[in-house]
Amino acid sequence: MPETAPVNMSATLAADEALARRRLAGEQVLSLASGEVGLPVLPALRERLAAAAGLNAYGPVAGSLPVRAAAAGYWSRRGLVTSPDSVVCGPGSKPLLFALTRAIGGDVVVPVPSWVSYAAQAELAGVRPVPVRTRPGEGGVPDPSAVREAVLRARGAGRDPRCVVVTLPDNPTGTVAAPATVEQLGEVARELDLLIVSDEIYGDLVFGTAERVASPAMFAPERTVVTTGLTKNLALGGWRIGVARLPDSALGRRTHTRLVAVASQIWSSTAAPVQEAAAYALREPPEVIAHIAAARRLHETVVRAVAERFVAIGAKLAPVRATCYLYPDFEPLREHLVETFGVDGSDDLTALLSERYGVGVLAGTAFGEDARPLRIRVATSRLYGDSDAERAEALLAADPLRLPWISASLTRLDEVLGELCGASAAPFEHDRPV
């Protein structure tokens, strides 16, 4: 029997399950590992899902016309004019990304660090990841000059890189690549005949600016696939729906044909009731826009408060510009961590935080880093509350940092970080700007 590719549990999901078991056992746990956005469902979306419960036919593989038209409008309003015929709907952006890997074929250039599943999906698809580091403070987009070198080197060794995947804004760092960097990547992709797959699921969660994230589709429209979904901006992770925008070019049409063929063999069609609700959300009526704006304000307030605490103990941290993620680097504390706790890499640091303090985070190794760097991914989205009532209150609060459950989590984080760095962390005044 031939050997199969090794498959590891998603680091995010594994951490969630481990923390849930510890919480059920009565342990004090501070969950900063999850990628799930803990917010209640907008009532109007619940109503549309319930009203569509009787829709039980398969429907088109690429998705219903209403959801594809709504997605086309969503992108067109963001400067990427789109036809419904160029849109493919799937049961989550994660399956769509995997199906795209299968449809495109060839090895995949992935950023370092990058979301936990890009490299794993490439390996599951029978191809290999080509890791390329990002520029400082510009997570999600591999350094374009390094992409050129890595692709030429791989091709010289007989490999076949055909695409590069990017995340705008980025998970795990919460940063956004500069437009000039994205434009340079488009030029390199055109030079090397690479397809760009741009995961823009966090695109509506950029803080404090009216400017849109610079998508590669603006600079290399003929060779950029864009994906998004409702998991992050509307916190609908359990509903499982994503959409992909294929380029209006010969390359795009060939990829579209292969993607739909792959989808027909994997999921056949996305759940029809969910498509109905998604079509409503993607049309962006006022209540959806207001709900996302409230979520964005909450994310920004809490993630900046958490970021302050890591900076205060001496960790290095690029300014967080989007999402509920931050990626602190404990290198300035290495000597103390080695001498006091025997910590010499991100896996050690993650284990220490979890086992000694009950604080769940993800090690940099989960995102493609080497073992030695002391970088971890922190997610703040589980701090908003343990019930829908608490989460709804956090969403509407003028100052969510003053809510007892959020304040208690921040106090606990102060205690842990203070002990970790060998000093008592200074108390934070939660009414000051963050």
Coordinates of C-alpha atoms in Angstrom, one line a residue:
M1 CA 0.0 0.0 0.0
P2 CA 1.5 3.4 -1.0
E3 CA 2.4 5.8 1.7
T4 CA 0.1 8.8 2.2
A5 CA 1.1 12.4 2.9
P6 CA 1.3 13.1 6.6
V7 CA -1.7 15.1 7.8
N8 CA -1.5 17.1 11.0
M9 CA -4.4 18.6 12.8
S10 CA -4.8 22.4 12.2
A11 CA -2.8 24.1 15.0
T12 CA -5.6 26.5 15.6
L13 CA -8.3 23.9 15.9
A14 CA -6.1 21.7 18.0
A15 CA -5.3 24.5 20.4
D16 CA -9.1 25.3 20.7
E17 CA -9.9 21.8 21.5
A18 CA -7.2 21.5 24.2
L19 CA -8.2 24.7 25.9
A20 CA -11.9 23.6 25.8
R21 CA -11.0 20.4 27.6
R22 CA -9.0 22.3 30.3
R23 CA -11.9 24.7 30.8
L24 CA -14.4 21.8 31.2
A25 CA -12.0 20.4 33.8
G26 CA -12.4 23.5 35.8
E27 CA -9.0 25.1 35.0
Q28 CA -8.5 28.8 34.7
V29 CA -7.9 29.4 31.0
L30 CA -7.2 32.5 28.9
S31 CA -7.8 31.7 25.3
L32 CA -5.7 33.7 22.9
A33 CA -5.1 31.0 20.3
S34 CA -8.4 30.8 18.4
G35 CA -9.0 32.2 15.0
E36 CA -12.7 32.2 15.6
V37 CA -14.3 35.7 15.9
G38 CA -16.6 35.4 19.0
L39 CA -19.5 37.7 18.1
P40 CA -23.3 37.1 17.8
V41 CA -25.0 36.5 14.5
L42 CA -26.8 39.6 13.1
P43 CA -30.5 39.0 13.5
A44 CA -31.4 39.8 9.9
L45 CA -29.0 37.0 8.8
R46 CA -30.6 34.5 11.1
E47 CA -34.0 35.4 9.7
R48 CA -32.9 34.9 6.1
L49 CA -31.3 31.6 6.9
A50 CA -34.4 30.4 8.6
A51 CA -36.7 31.6 5.8
A52 CA -34.5 29.6 3.3
A53 CA -34.6 26.3 5.3
G54 CA -36.8 24.7 2.7
L55 CA -34.3 25.0 -0.1
N56 CA -32.8 21.5 -0.3
A57 CA -31.8 21.0 -4.0
Y58 CA -28.2 20.8 -5.0
G59 CA -28.1 23.9 -7.2
P60 CA -25.2 24.9 -9.5
V61 CA -21.7 23.8 -8.5
A62 CA -20.4 27.4 -8.8
G63 CA -23.2 28.7 -6.6
S64 CA -26.6 30.3 -7.1
L65 CA -26.9 33.3 -9.4
P66 CA -28.1 35.5 -6.5
V67 CA -25.0 34.8 -4.3
R68 CA -22.6 35.1 -7.3
A69 CA -24.3 38.4 -8.4
A70 CA -24.0 39.7 -4.8
A71 CA -20.4 38.7 -4.6
A72 CA -19.7 40.4 -7.9
G73 CA -21.3 43.6 -6.6
Y74 CA -19.2 43.3 -3.4
W75 CA -16.0 43.3 -5.4
S76 CA -17.2 45.9 -7.9
R77 CA -17.8 48.4 -5.1
R78 CA -14.2 47.9 -4.1
G79 CA -12.9 48.8 -7.5
L80 CA -12.6 45.2 -8.9
V81 CA -15.3 45.1 -11.6
T82 CA -16.6 41.6 -11.6
S83 CA -19.1 39.5 -13.5
P84 CA -21.2 36.8 -11.7
D85 CA -19.8 34.3 -14.2
S86 CA -16.3 34.9 -12.8
V87 CA -17.5 33.9 -9.2
V88 CA -17.3 30.5 -7.6
C89 CA -19.0 29.8 -4.3
G90 CA -17.8 27.1 -1.9
P91 CA -18.5 25.7 1.6
G92 CA -16.0 28.1 3.2
S93 CA -12.9 29.9 1.8
K94 CA -10.7 27.1 3.2
P95 CA -12.1 24.4 0.9
L96 CA -12.0 26.9 -2.0
L97 CA -8.3 27.6 -1.4
F98 CA -7.6 23.9 -1.3
A99 CA -9.6 23.3 -4.5
L100 CA -7.7 26.2 -6.2
T101 CA -4.4 24.5 -5.2
R102 CA -5.7 21.3 -7.0
A103 CA -7.0 23.2 -10.0
I104 CA -3.8 25.3 -10.5
G105 CA -1.4 22.4 -9.9
G106 CA 2.3 22.9 -9.4
D107 CA 4.2 24.0 -6.3
V108 CA 2.9 27.0 -4.2
V109 CA 4.9 30.0 -3.0
V110 CA 3.8 30.7 0.6
P111 CA 4.7 33.6 2.9
V112 CA 6.7 33.1 6.1
P113 CA 5.0 33.5 8.4
S114 CA 1.6 32.5 7.0
W115 CA -1.7 31.1 8.0
V116 CA -1.4 27.5 9.2
S117 CA -3.1 25.8 6.3
Y118 CA -1.5 27.2 3.2
A119 CA 1.6 24.9 3.3
A120 CA -0.4 22.0 4.7
Q121 CA -3.0 22.2 1.8
A122 CA -0.2 22.3 -0.7
E123 CA 1.2 19.1 0.7
L124 CA -2.3 17.5 0.8
A125 CA -2.7 18.4 -2.8
G126 CA 0.4 16.5 -3.7
V127 CA 2.6 19.6 -4.4
R128 CA 5.2 21.3 -2.3
P129 CA 5.2 24.8 -0.6
V130 CA 8.0 27.2 -1.5
P131 CA 8.5 29.3 1.6
V132 CA 9.5 32.9 1.2
R133 CA 9.9 35.5 4.1
T134 CA 7.8 38.6 4.2
R135 CA 9.3 42.1 4.6
P136 CA 9.3 43.5 8.2
G137 CA 5.9 44.9 9.1
E138 CA 4.3 43.6 5.9
G139 CA 3.0 40.2 6.7
G140 CA 1.0 38.2 4.3
V141 CA 3.0 39.1 1.1
P142 CA 6.3 37.3 0.4
D143 CA 9.1 39.7 -0.5
P144 CA 8.8 40.0 -4.3
S145 CA 12.6 40.0 -5.0
A146 CA 12.9 36.8 -2.8
V147 CA 10.0 35.3 -4.7
R148 CA 11.8 35.7 -8.0
E149 CA 14.9 34.1 -6.6
A150 CA 13.1 31.2 -4.9
V151 CA 11.0 30.4 -8.0
L152 CA 14.0 30.5 -10.4
R153 CA 15.9 28.3 -7.9
A154 CA 13.1 25.8 -7.6
R155 CA 12.6 25.6 -11.4
G156 CA 16.3 25.2 -11.8
A157 CA 16.0 22.1 -9.5
G158 CA 13.2 20.6 -11.6
R159 CA 10.3 21.8 -9.6
D160 CA 7.2 23.6 -11.0
P161 CA 6.0 26.6 -9.0
R162 CA 2.8 27.9 -10.6
C163 CA 1.2 30.2 -8.0
V164 CA 1.9 32.4 -5.0
V165 CA -0.6 32.8 -2.1
V166 CA -0.9 36.0 -0.2
T167 CA -3.1 37.3 2.7
L168 CA -4.4 40.9 2.8
P169 CA -4.7 41.8 5.6
D170 CA -2.5 39.2 7.3
N171 CA -3.0 36.4 9.6
P172 CA -0.9 35.9 11.8
T173 CA 0.6 39.4 12.1
G174 CA -2.4 41.7 11.8
T175 CA -0.3 43.9 9.4
V176 CA -1.0 45.0 5.9
A177 CA 1.5 44.9 3.0
A178 CA 2.3 48.3 1.4
P179 CA 0.7 48.9 -2.0
A180 CA 4.2 49.2 -3.6
T181 CA 5.1 45.7 -2.3
V182 CA 1.8 44.3 -3.7
E183 CA 2.5 46.0 -7.0
Q184 CA 6.0 44.6 -7.2
L185 CA 4.7 41.1 -6.5
G186 CA 2.3 41.6 -9.5
E187 CA 5.2 42.5 -11.7
V188 CA 7.2 39.4 -10.6
A189 CA 4.1 37.1 -11.1
R190 CA 3.7 38.4 -14.6
E191 CA 7.4 38.0 -15.3
L192 CA 7.4 34.4 -14.0
D193 CA 3.9 33.5 -15.2
L194 CA 2.6 32.8 -11.7
L195 CA -1.0 32.9 -10.7
I196 CA -1.6 35.0 -7.5
V197 CA -4.2 33.7 -5.0
S198 CA -5.1 36.6 -2.7
D199 CA -6.9 35.6 0.5
E200 CA -8.7 38.8 1.5
I201 CA -11.1 37.4 4.1
Y202 CA -10.0 40.1 6.6
G203 CA -10.4 42.9 4.0
D204 CA -13.3 44.5 5.9
L205 CA -11.4 44.6 9.2
V206 CA -8.8 47.3 8.6
F207 CA -8.6 49.9 11.3
G208 CA -9.1 53.7 11.1
T209 CA -8.9 54.3 7.4
A210 CA -11.2 54.8 4.5
E211 CA -8.6 53.3 2.1
R212 CA -9.1 49.9 0.7
V213 CA -6.4 47.3 1.0
A214 CA -4.3 47.2 -2.2
S215 CA -5.3 43.9 -3.8
P216 CA -2.9 42.2 -6.3
A217 CA -6.0 42.2 -8.6
M218 CA -5.4 46.0 -9.0
F219 CA -1.9 45.5 -10.4
A220 CA -2.1 42.1 -12.1
P221 CA -5.8 41.6 -12.9
E222 CA -5.3 39.0 -15.5
R223 CA -3.6 36.6 -13.1
T224 CA -5.1 37.2 -9.6
V225 CA -7.7 35.1 -7.9
V226 CA -9.3 36.8 -4.9
T227 CA -11.1 34.9 -2.1
T228 CA -13.2 36.0 0.8
G229 CA -16.1 34.8 3.0
L230 CA -18.3 35.7 6.0
T231 CA -16.2 33.9 8.6
K232 CA -14.3 36.9 9.9
N233 CA -16.2 40.1 9.1
L234 CA -19.6 38.7 10.2
A235 CA -18.3 36.0 12.5
L236 CA -20.1 33.2 10.7
G237 CA -17.5 30.5 10.9
G238 CA -20.0 27.7 11.5
W239 CA -22.1 28.6 8.4
R240 CA -19.2 27.7 6.1
I241 CA -19.4 29.8 2.9
G242 CA -16.7 31.4 0.8
V243 CA -16.5 33.0 -2.6
A244 CA -13.7 33.2 -5.2
R245 CA -13.3 35.8 -7.9
L246 CA -11.5 34.4 -11.0
P247 CA -9.7 36.7 -13.5
D248 CA -11.4 37.7 -16.7
S249 CA -8.6 36.4 -18.9
A250 CA -7.7 33.2 -20.7
L251 CA -5.7 32.1 -17.7
G252 CA -8.6 33.0 -15.4
R253 CA -11.2 31.1 -17.5
R254 CA -9.1 28.0 -17.7
T255 CA -8.6 28.1 -13.9
H256 CA -12.4 28.7 -13.4
T257 CA -13.2 25.6 -15.5
R258 CA -10.8 23.4 -13.5
L259 CA -11.9 24.9 -10.2
V260 CA -15.6 24.1 -10.9
A261 CA -14.6 20.6 -12.0
V262 CA -12.7 20.0 -8.7
A263 CA -15.6 21.4 -6.8
S264 CA -18.1 19.1 -8.5
Q265 CA -16.1 16.1 -7.2
I266 CA -15.7 17.4 -3.7
W267 CA -18.7 19.4 -2.4
S268 CA -21.1 19.4 -5.4
S269 CA -22.8 22.6 -4.1
T270 CA -22.8 24.9 -1.1
A271 CA -25.7 24.7 1.3
A272 CA -28.6 26.5 -0.4
P273 CA -30.0 28.2 2.8
V274 CA -26.5 29.6 3.6
Q275 CA -26.2 30.9 0.1
E276 CA -29.4 32.8 0.5
A277 CA -28.2 34.5 3.7
A278 CA -24.8 35.2 2.1
A279 CA -26.4 36.8 -0.9
Y280 CA -28.1 39.2 1.5
A281 CA -24.9 39.9 3.4
L282 CA -22.8 40.5 0.3
R283 CA -25.3 43.0 -1.0
E284 CA -24.2 45.1 2.1
P285 CA -27.5 46.6 3.3
P286 CA -27.1 49.3 6.0
E287 CA -27.5 46.9 9.0
V288 CA -24.7 44.7 7.7
I289 CA -22.4 47.7 7.2
A290 CA -23.1 48.9 10.7
H291 CA -22.6 45.5 12.2
I292 CA -19.2 45.1 10.6
A293 CA -18.2 48.6 11.6
A294 CA -19.1 47.8 15.2
A295 CA -17.0 44.6 15.1
R296 CA -14.1 46.5 13.6
R297 CA -14.1 49.0 16.4
L298 CA -14.3 46.3 19.0
H299 CA -11.4 44.4 17.4
E300 CA -9.3 47.5 17.3
T301 CA -9.9 48.6 20.8
V302 CA -9.1 45.2 22.4
V303 CA -6.2 44.2 20.2
R304 CA -4.5 47.5 20.7
A305 CA -4.9 47.1 24.5
V306 CA -3.4 43.6 24.3
A307 CA -0.6 44.9 22.1
E308 CA 0.3 47.6 24.6
R309 CA 0.9 44.9 27.2
F310 CA 3.4 43.0 25.1
V311 CA 5.3 46.1 24.1
A312 CA 5.4 47.2 27.8
I313 CA 7.4 44.1 28.8
G314 CA 9.9 44.6 25.9
A315 CA 8.5 42.3 23.2
K316 CA 9.0 43.5 19.6
L317 CA 5.7 44.1 17.8
A318 CA 4.9 45.6 14.4
P319 CA 1.9 48.0 14.6
V320 CA -1.3 46.1 14.2
R321 CA -3.4 47.6 11.5
A322 CA -6.2 45.0 11.1
T323 CA -8.0 41.9 12.4
C324 CA -7.8 40.6 16.0
Y325 CA -4.3 39.1 15.7
L326 CA -0.8 40.2 16.8
Y327 CA 2.5 38.5 16.5
P328 CA 4.9 39.5 19.3
D329 CA 8.6 38.6 19.2
F330 CA 10.2 37.9 22.6
E331 CA 13.8 38.0 21.3
P332 CA 14.7 40.9 23.6
L333 CA 13.8 38.7 26.5
R334 CA 15.6 35.6 25.3
E335 CA 18.4 35.6 27.9
H336 CA 15.9 35.9 30.8
L337 CA 13.5 33.3 29.4
V338 CA 16.4 30.8 28.8
E339 CA 17.9 31.3 32.3
T340 CA 14.6 31.4 34.2
F341 CA 12.3 29.0 32.3
G342 CA 14.6 27.1 29.9
V343 CA 12.7 28.6 27.0
D344 CA 14.7 28.6 23.8
G345 CA 12.1 28.7 21.0
S346 CA 8.5 29.4 20.2
D347 CA 7.3 25.9 21.0
D348 CA 8.9 26.2 24.5
L349 CA 7.3 29.6 25.0
T350 CA 3.9 28.4 24.0
A351 CA 4.1 25.3 26.2
L352 CA 5.2 27.5 29.2
L353 CA 2.3 29.9 28.7
S354 CA -0.2 27.0 28.4
E355 CA 1.0 24.6 31.0
R356 CA 2.1 27.0 33.7
Y357 CA -0.3 29.9 33.2
G358 CA -3.3 28.5 31.3
V359 CA -2.8 31.0 28.5
G360 CA -3.3 29.5 25.0
V361 CA -1.4 31.0 22.1
L362 CA 0.1 29.5 18.9
A363 CA 3.9 29.1 18.3
G364 CA 5.6 30.7 15.4
T365 CA 6.4 27.2 14.1
A366 CA 2.7 26.7 13.3
F367 CA 3.1 29.5 10.8
G368 CA 6.2 28.2 9.0
E369 CA 8.8 29.7 11.3
D370 CA 12.0 27.9 12.3
A371 CA 12.0 26.6 15.9
R372 CA 14.4 29.1 17.4
P373 CA 12.6 32.5 17.0
L374 CA 10.5 33.5 20.0
R375 CA 7.5 34.6 18.0
I376 CA 3.9 33.7 18.9
R377 CA 0.5 34.4 17.4
V378 CA -2.0 36.0 19.8
A379 CA -5.8 36.3 19.0
T380 CA -8.1 38.5 21.0
S381 CA -11.4 37.4 19.6
R382 CA -12.3 35.1 22.5
L383 CA -12.0 37.9 25.1
Y384 CA -15.3 39.4 24.1
G385 CA -17.4 37.2 26.3
D386 CA -18.5 33.6 27.1
S387 CA -22.2 34.1 26.1
D388 CA -24.0 35.8 23.3
A389 CA -25.3 38.4 25.8
E390 CA -21.8 39.3 26.8
R391 CA -20.5 39.4 23.3
A392 CA -23.5 41.6 22.1
E393 CA -22.8 44.0 25.0
A394 CA -19.1 44.1 24.0
L395 CA -20.1 44.9 20.4
L396 CA -22.2 47.9 21.4
A397 CA -20.1 49.1 24.4
A398 CA -18.6 52.6 24.2
D399 CA -15.6 51.3 26.1
P400 CA -15.4 47.5 26.0
L401 CA -12.2 47.5 28.1
R402 CA -14.3 48.5 31.1
L403 CA -16.6 45.5 30.8
P404 CA -15.9 43.2 33.8
W405 CA -15.0 40.1 31.7
I406 CA -12.7 41.9 29.3
S407 CA -11.1 43.8 32.1
A408 CA -10.5 40.6 34.1
S409 CA -8.8 39.0 31.1
L410 CA -6.5 42.0 30.6
T411 CA -5.7 41.9 34.3
R412 CA -4.8 38.3 34.1
L413 CA -2.6 39.0 31.0
D414 CA -0.8 41.7 33.0
E415 CA -0.1 39.2 35.8
V416 CA 1.2 36.5 33.4
L417 CA 3.4 38.8 31.4
G418 CA 4.7 40.5 34.5
E419 CA 5.8 37.2 35.9
L420 CA 7.1 36.1 32.6
C421 CA 9.5 39.0 32.2
G422 CA 10.5 39.0 35.9
A423 CA 8.8 42.2 36.9
S424 CA 5.5 43.4 38.1
A425 CA 3.7 44.8 35.1
A426 CA 2.5 48.4 35.6
P427 CA -1.2 48.7 35.9
F428 CA -3.0 49.9 32.8
E429 CA -5.5 52.7 32.8
H430 CA -8.2 51.4 30.5
D431 CA -9.7 54.8 29.8
R432 CA -6.6 56.1 28.0
P433 CA -6.4 56.0 24.2
V434 CA -5.2 52.7 22.7

